[in-house]
CSV table of C-alpha atoms and ligand atoms in Angstrom, one decimal:
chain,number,residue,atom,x,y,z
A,1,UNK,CA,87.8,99.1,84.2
A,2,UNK,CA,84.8,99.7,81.7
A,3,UNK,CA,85.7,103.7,81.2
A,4,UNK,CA,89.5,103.8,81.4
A,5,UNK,CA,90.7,105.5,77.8
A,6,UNK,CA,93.3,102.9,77.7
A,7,UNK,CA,94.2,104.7,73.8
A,8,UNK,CA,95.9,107.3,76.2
A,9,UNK,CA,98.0,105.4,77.7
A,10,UNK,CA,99.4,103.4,74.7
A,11,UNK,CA,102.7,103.6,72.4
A,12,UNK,CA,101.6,105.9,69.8
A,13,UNK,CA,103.1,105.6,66.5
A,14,UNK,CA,105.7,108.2,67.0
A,15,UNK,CA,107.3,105.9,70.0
A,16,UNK,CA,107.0,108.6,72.3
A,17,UNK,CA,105.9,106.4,75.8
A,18,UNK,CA,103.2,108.2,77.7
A,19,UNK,CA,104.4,109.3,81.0
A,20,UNK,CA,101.2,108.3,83.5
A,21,UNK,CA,102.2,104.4,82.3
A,22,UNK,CA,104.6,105.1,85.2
A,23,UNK,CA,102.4,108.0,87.2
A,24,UNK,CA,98.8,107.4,87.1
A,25,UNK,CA,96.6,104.6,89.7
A,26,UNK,CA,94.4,104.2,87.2
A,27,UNK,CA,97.1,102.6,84.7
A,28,UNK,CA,98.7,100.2,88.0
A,29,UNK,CA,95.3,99.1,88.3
A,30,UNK,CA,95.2,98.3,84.3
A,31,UNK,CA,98.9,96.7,85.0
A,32,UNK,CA,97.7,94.6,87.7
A,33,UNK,CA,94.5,92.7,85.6
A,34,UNK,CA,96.4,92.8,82.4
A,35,UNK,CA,100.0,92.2,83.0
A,36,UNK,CA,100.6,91.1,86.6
A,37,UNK,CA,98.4,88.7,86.9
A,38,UNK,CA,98.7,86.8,83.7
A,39,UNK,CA,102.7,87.1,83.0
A,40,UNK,CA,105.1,84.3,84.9
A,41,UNK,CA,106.9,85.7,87.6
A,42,UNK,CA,109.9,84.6,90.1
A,43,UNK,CA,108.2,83.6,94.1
A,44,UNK,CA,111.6,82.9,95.3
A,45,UNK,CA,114.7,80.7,94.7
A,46,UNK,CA,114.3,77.0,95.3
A,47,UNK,CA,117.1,77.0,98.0
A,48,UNK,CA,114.6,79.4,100.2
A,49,UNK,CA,112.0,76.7,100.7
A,50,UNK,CA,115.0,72.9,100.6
A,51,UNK,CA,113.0,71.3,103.5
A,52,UNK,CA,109.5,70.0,103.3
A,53,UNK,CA,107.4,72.0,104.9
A,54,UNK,CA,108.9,75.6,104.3
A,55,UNK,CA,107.0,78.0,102.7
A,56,UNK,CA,108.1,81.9,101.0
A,57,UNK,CA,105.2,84.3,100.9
A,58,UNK,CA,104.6,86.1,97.6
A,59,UNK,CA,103.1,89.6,97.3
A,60,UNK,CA,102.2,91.0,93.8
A,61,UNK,CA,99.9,93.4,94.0
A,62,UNK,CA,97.1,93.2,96.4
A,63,UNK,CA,97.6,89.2,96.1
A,64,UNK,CA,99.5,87.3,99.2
A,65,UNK,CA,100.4,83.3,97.5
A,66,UNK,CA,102.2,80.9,99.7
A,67,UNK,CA,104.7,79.0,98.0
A,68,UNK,CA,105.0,76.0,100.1
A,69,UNK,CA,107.6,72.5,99.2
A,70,UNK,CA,105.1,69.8,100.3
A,71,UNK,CA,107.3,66.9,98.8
A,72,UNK,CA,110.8,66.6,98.4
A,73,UNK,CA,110.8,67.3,95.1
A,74,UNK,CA,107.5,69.3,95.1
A,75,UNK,CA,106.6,72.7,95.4
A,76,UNK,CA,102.5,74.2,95.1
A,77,UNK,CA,101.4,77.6,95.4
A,78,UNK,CA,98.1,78.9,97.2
A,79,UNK,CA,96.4,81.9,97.2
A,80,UNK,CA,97.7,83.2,100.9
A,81,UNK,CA,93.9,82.9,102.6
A,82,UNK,CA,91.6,80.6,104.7
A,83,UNK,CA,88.6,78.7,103.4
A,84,UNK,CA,87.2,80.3,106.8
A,85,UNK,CA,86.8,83.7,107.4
A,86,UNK,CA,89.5,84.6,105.0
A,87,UNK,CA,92.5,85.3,107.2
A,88,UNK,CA,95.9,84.9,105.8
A,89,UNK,CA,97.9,81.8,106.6
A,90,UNK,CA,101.7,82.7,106.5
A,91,UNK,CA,103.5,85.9,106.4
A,92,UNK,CA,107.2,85.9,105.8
A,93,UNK,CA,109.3,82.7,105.4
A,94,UNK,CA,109.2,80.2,107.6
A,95,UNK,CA,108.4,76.8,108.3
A,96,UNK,CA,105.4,74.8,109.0
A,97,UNK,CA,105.8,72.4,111.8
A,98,UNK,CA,104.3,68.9,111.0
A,99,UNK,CA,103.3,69.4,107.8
A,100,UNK,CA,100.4,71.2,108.4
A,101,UNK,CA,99.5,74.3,108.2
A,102,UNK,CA,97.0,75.8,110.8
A,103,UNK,CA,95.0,78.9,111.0
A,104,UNK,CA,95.6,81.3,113.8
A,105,UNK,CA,92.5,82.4,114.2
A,106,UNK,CA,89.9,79.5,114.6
A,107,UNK,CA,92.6,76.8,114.0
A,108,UNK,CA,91.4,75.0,111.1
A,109,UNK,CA,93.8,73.2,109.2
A,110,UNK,CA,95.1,72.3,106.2
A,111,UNK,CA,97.8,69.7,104.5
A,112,UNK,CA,100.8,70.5,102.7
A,113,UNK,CA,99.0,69.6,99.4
A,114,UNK,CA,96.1,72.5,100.9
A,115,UNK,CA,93.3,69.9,101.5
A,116,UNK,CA,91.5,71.0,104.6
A,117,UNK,CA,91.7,68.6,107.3
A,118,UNK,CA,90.5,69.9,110.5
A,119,UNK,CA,87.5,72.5,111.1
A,120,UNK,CA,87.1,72.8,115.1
A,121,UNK,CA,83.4,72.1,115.7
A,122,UNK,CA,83.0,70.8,112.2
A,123,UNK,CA,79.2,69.6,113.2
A,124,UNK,CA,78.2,73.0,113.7
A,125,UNK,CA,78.9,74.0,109.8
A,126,UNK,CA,77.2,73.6,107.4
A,127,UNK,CA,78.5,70.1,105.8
A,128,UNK,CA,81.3,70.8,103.4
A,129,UNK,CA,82.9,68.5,100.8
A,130,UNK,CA,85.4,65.9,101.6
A,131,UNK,CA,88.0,67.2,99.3
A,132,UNK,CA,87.9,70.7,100.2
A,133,UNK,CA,91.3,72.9,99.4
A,134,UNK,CA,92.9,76.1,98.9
A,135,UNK,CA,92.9,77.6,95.8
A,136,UNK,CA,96.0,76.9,94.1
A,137,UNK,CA,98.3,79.0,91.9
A,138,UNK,CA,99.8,77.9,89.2
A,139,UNK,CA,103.9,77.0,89.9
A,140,UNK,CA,107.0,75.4,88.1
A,141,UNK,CA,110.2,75.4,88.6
A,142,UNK,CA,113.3,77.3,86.3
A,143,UNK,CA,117.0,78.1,87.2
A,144,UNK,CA,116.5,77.4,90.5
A,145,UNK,CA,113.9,79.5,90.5
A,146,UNK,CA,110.0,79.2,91.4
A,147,UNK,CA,107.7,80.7,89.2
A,148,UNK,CA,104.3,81.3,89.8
A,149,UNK,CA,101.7,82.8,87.0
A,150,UNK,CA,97.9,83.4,88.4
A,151,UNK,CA,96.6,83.0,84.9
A,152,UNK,CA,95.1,79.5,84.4
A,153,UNK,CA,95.4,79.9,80.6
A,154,UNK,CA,98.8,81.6,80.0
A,155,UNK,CA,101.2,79.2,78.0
A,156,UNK,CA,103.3,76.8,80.1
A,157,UNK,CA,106.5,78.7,81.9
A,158,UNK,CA,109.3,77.1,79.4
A,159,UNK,CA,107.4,78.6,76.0
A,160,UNK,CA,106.7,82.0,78.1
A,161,UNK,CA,110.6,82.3,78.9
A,162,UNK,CA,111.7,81.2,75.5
A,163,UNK,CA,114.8,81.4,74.1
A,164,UNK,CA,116.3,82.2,77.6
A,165,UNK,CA,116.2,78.5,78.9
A,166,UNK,CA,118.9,77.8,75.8
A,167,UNK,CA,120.7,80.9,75.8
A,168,UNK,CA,121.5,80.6,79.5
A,169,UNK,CA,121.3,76.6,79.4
A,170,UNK,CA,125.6,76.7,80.1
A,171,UNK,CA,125.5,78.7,83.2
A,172,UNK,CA,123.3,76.0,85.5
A,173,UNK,CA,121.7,78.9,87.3
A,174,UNK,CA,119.6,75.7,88.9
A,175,UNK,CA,122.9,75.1,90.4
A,176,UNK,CA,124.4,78.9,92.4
A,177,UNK,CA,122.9,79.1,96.0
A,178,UNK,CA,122.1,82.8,97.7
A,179,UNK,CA,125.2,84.3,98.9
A,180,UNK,CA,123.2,87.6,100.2
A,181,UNK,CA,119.7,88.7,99.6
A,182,UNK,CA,118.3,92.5,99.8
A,183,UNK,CA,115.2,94.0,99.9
A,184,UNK,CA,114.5,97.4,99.6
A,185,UNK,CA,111.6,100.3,98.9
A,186,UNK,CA,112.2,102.6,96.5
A,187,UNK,CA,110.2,106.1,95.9
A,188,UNK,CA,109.5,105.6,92.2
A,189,UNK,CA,107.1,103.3,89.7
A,190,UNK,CA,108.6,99.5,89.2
A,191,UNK,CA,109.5,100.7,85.5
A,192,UNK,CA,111.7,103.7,86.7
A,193,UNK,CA,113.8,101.2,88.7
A,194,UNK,CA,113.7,98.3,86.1
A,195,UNK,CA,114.8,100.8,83.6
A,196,UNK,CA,117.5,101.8,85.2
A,197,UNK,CA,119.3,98.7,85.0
A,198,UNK,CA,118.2,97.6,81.2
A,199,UNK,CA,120.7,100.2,79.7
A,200,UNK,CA,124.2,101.7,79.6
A,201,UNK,CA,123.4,105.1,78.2
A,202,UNK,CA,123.1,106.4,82.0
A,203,UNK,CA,126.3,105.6,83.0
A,204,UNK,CA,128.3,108.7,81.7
A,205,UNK,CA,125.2,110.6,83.3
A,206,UNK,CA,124.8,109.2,86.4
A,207,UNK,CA,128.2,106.8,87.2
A,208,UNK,CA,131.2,109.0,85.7
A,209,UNK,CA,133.4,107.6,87.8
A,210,UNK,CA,133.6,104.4,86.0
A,211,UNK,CA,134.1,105.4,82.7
A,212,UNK,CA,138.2,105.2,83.0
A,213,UNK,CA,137.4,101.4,83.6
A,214,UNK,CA,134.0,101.0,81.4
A,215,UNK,CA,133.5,101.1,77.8
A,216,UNK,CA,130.4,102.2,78.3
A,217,UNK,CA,129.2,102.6,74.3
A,218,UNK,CA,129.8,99.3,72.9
A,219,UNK,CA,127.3,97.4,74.5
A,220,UNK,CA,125.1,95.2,72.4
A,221,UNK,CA,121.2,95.5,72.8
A,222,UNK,CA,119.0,92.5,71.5
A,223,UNK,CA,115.2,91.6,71.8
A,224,UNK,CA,114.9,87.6,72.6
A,225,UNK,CA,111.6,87.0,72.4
A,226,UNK,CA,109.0,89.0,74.6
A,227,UNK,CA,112.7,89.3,76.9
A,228,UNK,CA,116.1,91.1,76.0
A,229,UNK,CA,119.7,91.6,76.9
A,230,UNK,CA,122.4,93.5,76.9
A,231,UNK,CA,126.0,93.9,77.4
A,232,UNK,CA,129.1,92.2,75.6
A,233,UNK,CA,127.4,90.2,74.2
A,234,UNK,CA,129.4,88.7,71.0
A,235,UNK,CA,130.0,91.7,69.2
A,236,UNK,CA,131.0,93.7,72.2
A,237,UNK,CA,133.2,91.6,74.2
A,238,UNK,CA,135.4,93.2,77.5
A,239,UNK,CA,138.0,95.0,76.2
A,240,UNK,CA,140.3,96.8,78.6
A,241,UNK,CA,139.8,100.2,77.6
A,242,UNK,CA,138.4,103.3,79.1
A,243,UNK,CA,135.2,104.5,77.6
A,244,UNK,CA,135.4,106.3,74.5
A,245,UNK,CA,133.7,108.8,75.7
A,246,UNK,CA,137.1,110.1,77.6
A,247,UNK,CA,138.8,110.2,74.1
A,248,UNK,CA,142.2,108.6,75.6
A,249,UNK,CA,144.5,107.4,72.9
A,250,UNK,CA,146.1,103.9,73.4
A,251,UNK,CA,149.2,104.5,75.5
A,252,UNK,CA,147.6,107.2,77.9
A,253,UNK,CA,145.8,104.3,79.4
A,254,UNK,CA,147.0,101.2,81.7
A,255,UNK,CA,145.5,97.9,81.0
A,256,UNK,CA,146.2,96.2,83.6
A,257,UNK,CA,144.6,99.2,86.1
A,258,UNK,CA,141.7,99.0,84.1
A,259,UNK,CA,141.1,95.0,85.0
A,260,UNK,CA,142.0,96.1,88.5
A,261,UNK,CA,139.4,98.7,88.8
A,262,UNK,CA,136.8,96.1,86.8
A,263,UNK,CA,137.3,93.3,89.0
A,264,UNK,CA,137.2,95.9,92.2
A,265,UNK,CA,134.0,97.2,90.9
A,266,UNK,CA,132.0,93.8,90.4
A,267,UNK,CA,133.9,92.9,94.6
A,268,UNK,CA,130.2,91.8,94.9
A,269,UNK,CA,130.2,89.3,92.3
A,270,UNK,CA,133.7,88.0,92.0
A,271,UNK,CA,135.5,85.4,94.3
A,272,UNK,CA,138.1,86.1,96.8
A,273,UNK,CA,141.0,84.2,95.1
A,274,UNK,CA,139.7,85.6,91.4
A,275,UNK,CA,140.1,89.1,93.0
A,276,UNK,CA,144.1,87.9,94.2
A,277,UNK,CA,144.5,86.5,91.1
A,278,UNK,CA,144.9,90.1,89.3
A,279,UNK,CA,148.4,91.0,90.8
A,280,UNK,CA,149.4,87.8,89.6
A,281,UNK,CA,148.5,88.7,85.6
A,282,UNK,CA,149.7,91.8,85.9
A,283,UNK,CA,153.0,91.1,87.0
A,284,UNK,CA,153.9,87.8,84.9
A,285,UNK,CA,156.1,88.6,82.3
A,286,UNK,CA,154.6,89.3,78.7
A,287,UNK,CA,154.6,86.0,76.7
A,288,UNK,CA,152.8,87.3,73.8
A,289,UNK,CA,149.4,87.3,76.0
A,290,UNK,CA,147.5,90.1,77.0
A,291,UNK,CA,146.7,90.7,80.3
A,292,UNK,CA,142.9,90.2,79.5
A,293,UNK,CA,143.2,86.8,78.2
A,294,UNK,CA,145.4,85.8,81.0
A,295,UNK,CA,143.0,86.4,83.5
A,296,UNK,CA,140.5,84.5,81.2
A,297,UNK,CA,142.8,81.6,80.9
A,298,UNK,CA,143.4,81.9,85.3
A,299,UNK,CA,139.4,82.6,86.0
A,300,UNK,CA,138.5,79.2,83.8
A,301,UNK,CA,141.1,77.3,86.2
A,302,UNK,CA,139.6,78.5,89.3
A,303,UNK,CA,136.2,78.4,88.7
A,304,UNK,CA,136.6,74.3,87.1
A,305,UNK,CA,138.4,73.6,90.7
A,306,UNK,CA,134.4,74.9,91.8
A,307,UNK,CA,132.9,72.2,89.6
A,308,UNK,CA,131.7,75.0,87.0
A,309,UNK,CA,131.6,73.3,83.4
A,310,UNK,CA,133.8,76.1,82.2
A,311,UNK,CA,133.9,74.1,79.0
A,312,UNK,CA,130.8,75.4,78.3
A,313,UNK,CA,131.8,78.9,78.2
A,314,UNK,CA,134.8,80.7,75.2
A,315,UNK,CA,137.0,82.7,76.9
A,316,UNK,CA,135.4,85.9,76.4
A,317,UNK,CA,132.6,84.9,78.2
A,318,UNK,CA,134.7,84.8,81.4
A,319,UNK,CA,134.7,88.2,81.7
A,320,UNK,CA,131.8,89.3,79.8
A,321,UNK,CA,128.1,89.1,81.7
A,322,UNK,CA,124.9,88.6,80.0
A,323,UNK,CA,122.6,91.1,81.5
A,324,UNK,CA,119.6,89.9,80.8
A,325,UNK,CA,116.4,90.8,81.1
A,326,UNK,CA,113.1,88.4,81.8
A,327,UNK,CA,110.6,90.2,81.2
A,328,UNK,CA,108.1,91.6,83.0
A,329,UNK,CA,110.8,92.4,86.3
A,330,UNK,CA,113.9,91.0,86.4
A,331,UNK,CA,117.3,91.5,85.6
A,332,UNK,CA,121.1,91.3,86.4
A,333,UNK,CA,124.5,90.8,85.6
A,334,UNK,CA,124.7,86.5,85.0
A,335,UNK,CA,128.5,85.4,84.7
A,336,UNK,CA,129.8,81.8,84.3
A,337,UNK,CA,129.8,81.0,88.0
A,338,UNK,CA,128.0,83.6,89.5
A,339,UNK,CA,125.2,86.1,88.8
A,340,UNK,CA,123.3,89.1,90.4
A,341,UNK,CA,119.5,89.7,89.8
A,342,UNK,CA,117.5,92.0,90.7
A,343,UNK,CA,113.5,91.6,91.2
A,344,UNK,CA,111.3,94.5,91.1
A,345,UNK,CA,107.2,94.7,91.9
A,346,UNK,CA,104.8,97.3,92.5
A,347,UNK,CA,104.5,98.1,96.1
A,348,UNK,CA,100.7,97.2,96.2
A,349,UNK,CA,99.2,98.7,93.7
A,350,UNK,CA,101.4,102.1,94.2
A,351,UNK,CA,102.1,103.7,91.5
A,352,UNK,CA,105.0,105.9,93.1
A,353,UNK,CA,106.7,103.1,95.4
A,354,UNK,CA,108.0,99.5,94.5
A,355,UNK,CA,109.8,96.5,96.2
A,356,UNK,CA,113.3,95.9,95.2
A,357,UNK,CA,115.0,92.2,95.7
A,358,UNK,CA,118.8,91.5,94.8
A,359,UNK,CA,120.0,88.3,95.4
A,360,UNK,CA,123.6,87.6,95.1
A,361,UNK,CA,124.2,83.8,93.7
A,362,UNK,CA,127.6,82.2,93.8
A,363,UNK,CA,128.5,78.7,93.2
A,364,UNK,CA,128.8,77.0,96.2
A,365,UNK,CA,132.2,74.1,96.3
A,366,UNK,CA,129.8,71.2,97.6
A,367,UNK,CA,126.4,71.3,98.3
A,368,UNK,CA,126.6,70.9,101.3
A,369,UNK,CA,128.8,74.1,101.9
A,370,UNK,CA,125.6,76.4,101.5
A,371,UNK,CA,124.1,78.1,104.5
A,372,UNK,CA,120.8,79.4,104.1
A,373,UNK,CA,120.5,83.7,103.9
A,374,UNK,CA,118.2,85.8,105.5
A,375,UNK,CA,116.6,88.2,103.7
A,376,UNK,CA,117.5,91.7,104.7
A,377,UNK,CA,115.1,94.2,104.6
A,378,UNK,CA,115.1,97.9,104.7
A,379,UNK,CA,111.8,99.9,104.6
A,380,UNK,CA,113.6,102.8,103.4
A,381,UNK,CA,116.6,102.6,100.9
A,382,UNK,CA,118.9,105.9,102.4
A,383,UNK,CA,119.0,103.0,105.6
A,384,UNK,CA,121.7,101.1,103.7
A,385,UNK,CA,125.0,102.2,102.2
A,386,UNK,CA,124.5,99.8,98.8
A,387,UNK,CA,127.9,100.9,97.3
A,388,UNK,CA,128.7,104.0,95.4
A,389,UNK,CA,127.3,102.6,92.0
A,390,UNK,CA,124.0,101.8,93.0
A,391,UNK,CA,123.5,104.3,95.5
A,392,UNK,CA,123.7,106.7,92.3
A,393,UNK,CA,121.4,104.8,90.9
A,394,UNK,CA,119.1,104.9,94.1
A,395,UNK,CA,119.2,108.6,94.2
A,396,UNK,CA,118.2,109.2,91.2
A,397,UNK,CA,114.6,107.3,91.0
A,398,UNK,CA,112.9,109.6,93.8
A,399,UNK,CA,113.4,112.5,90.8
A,400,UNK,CA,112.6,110.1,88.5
A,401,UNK,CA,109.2,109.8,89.6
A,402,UNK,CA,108.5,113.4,90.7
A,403,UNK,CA,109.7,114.5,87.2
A,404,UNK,CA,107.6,112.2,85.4
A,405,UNK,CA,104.1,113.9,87.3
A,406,UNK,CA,105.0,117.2,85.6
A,407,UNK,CA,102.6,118.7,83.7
A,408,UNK,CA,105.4,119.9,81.0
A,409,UNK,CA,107.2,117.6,78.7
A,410,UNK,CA,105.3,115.1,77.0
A,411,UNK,CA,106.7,111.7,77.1
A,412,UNK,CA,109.9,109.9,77.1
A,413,UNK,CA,112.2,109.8,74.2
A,414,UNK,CA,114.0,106.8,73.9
A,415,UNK,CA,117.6,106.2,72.5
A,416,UNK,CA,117.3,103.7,69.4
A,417,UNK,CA,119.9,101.7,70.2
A,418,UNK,CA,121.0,102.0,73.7
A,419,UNK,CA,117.2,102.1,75.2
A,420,UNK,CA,115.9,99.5,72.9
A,421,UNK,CA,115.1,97.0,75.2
A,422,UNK,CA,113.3,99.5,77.6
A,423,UNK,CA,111.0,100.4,74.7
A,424,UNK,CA,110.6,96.7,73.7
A,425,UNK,CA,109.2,96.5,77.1
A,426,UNK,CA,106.9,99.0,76.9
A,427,UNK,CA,106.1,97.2,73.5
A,428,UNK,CA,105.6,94.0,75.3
A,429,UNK,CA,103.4,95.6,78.1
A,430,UNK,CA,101.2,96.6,75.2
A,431,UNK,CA,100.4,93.5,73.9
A,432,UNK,CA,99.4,92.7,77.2
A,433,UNK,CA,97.5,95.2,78.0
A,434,UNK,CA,95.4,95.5,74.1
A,435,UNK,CA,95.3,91.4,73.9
A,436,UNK,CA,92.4,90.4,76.4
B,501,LIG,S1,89.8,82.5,109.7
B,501,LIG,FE1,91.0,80.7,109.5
B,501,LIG,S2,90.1,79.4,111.0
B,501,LIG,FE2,88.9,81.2,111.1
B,502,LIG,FE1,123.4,102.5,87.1
């Protein structure tokens, strides 16, 4: 890395963001040593590996790490590789019978907990010691998440994600289950893609369609820490009103259409009997309520008979997600009772091509009412029809990237207010990258 000018690829004063952060090989490679492998990032959700003995295989970078639960209540990490000749021991998901998991190649084989514990011919090596093990990975648990972080010196994961353990303490993600789970490639640099969802100021560019339905300038940006959010947050609560964009005067505009087309346009997120419950708050006779509040007061009843501590939440928050943003790669719409998130990682160490994840997490009546999802994966993101909002935002990535690799413009202007928490990223990535 000795003779990379890593000046040229830094924030300069005048916030302008140097395009090849998101173009050259040179600066994933940078990425990789700096960022990726000292930040924590999500493995999988916990509900992925329930039984002892099921693993999730990790890819960052060029680094495989097998996430494996070896106790009930237990979960390591390994760096994906045998002690042997180096062959890696799980691909996929799965499940290793009798706790042990065993090389296809020469057979040796290794515990839960990764001591070795069988080497065929063992006579024939030279003598080893007793205790030998995989490498481990460093691994805790968050949300319902698991969280791995291949720097042996980075803080512990609850200081690295502070403040967002409190500010998202009432919404028990620990407690949703994966309704769906999709995986896709994308043509573009993991920034373009994460960028793409850590702002509103493309939705009157890219998603017009919405904007009867969407108020889509009085979101509220805020840093929390090396992390962000955005959305309606307190100061910019749901209001059913078009975007002012549109200039529609009160009157020319139906409020109880517009909660219609919201609750339509989230389908993914919301429950069945939350969607019926619309025609009932729009035809109930006005009591001095707006239609809003009495869809609030209805979504807090129905999501309590779930076991949700609704309590937790004022009624605002009922309608209004927290998109927030954990920084290095994820983020997603979280709402009391359900959330969306998506995960995004270089594809290798690509510069042009990353690995999407969106799980879909609802809050499951009992426990026991949860069957397990398969992760669906398509190699190439025109396979799918994702819905007319993020199919825009699909499209749009490819000329994201080729854009970015012209030699004219410079680099990218960012909007003060409604790209803040893209540029804090970039800011964050900094520190990485300058702090060694
Ligand atoms: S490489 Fe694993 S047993 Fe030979
Ligand atoms: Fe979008």
């Amino acid at each position: 890395m000795g003779d990379i000018n890593l000046e040229s690829f830094l924030i300069g004063d005048d916030e302008v963001v140097p395009r090849a952060r998101y173009t050259s090989g040179e600066f994933a490679a940078l990425e990789f040593e700096r960022l990726w492998a000292r930040v924590w990032q999500v493995a999988c959700r916990e509900e992925e590996i329930a039984e002892i003995g099921d693993y999730y295989e990790y890819l960052i970078g060029d680094q495989s790490l097998l996430v494996v639960r070896s106790d009930a209540d237990v979960v390591r990490a390994y760096y994906n590789t045998c002690l042997h000749r180096g062959t890696r021991l799980a691909e996929g998901a799965g499940h290793f019978d009798n706790e042990c998991i065993r090389c296809r190649y020469h057979a040796w084989r290794y515990d839960l907990r990764g001591k070795l514990i069988e080497v065929v011919d063992a006579q024939e090596f030279a003598p080893m010691p007793l205790d030998v093990c995989l490498d481990q990975v460093r691994v805790d648990r968050w949300g319902g998440f698991v969280w791995v972080c291949l720097d042996p010196a980075a803080p512990p994961l609850l200081e690295y994600l502070d403040p967002l353990p409190t500010l998202l303490a009432p919404y028990h993600l620990d407690r949703l289950r994966i309704r769906s789970y999709l995986a896709t490639v994308l043509p573009a640099n993991w920034k373009v893609v994460v960028d793409a969802f850590n702002e509103g100021y493309h939705v009157q560019g890219t998603h017009p369609q919405i904007l009867p339905w969407t108020d889509d300038v009085n979101l509220d940006y805020e840093t929390l820490g090396i992390h962000s959010h955005y959305g309606r947050l307190p100061n910019a609560r749901r209001t059913l009103r078009p975007s002012p964009r549109l200039g529609l005067a009160e009157g020319e505009y139906d409020e109880g259409e517009i909660l219609a087309s919201f609750v339509a346009g989230l389908g993914a997120l919301f429950y069945d009997d939350e969607r019926a419950l619309i025609d009932k708050v729009r035809s109930a006779p006005p009591d001095g309520e707006t239609i809003l509040s009495r869809y609030q007061k209805g979504r807090r009843e129905l999501l309590a008979t779930r076991g949700v501590a609704v309590e937790e939440f004022a009624d605002d928050q009922l309608t209004s997600a927290d998109d927030v943003f954990f920084f290095p790669n994820m983020v997603g719409p979280i709402y009391p009772g359900n959330a969306i998130f998506f995960r995004v990682r270089p594809n290798a160490l690509d510069p042009d091509s990353s690995v999407k994840d969106t799980w879909f997490l609802e809050w499951p009546r009992e426990a026991t009412d949860y069957k397990r999802a398969q992760r669906r994966f398509y190699p190439n993101w025109t396979e799918r029809d994702w819905g007319r909002i993020t199919n825009q935002d699909y499209a749009n990535m490819e000329h994201v990237q080729v854009g970015m690799k012209s030699r004219g413009g410079r680099g990218l202007r960012l909007n003060r207010r409604q790209e803040s928490n893209i540029l804090h990223m970039h800011r964050m990535i900094d520190r990485y990258l300058t702090d060694s």
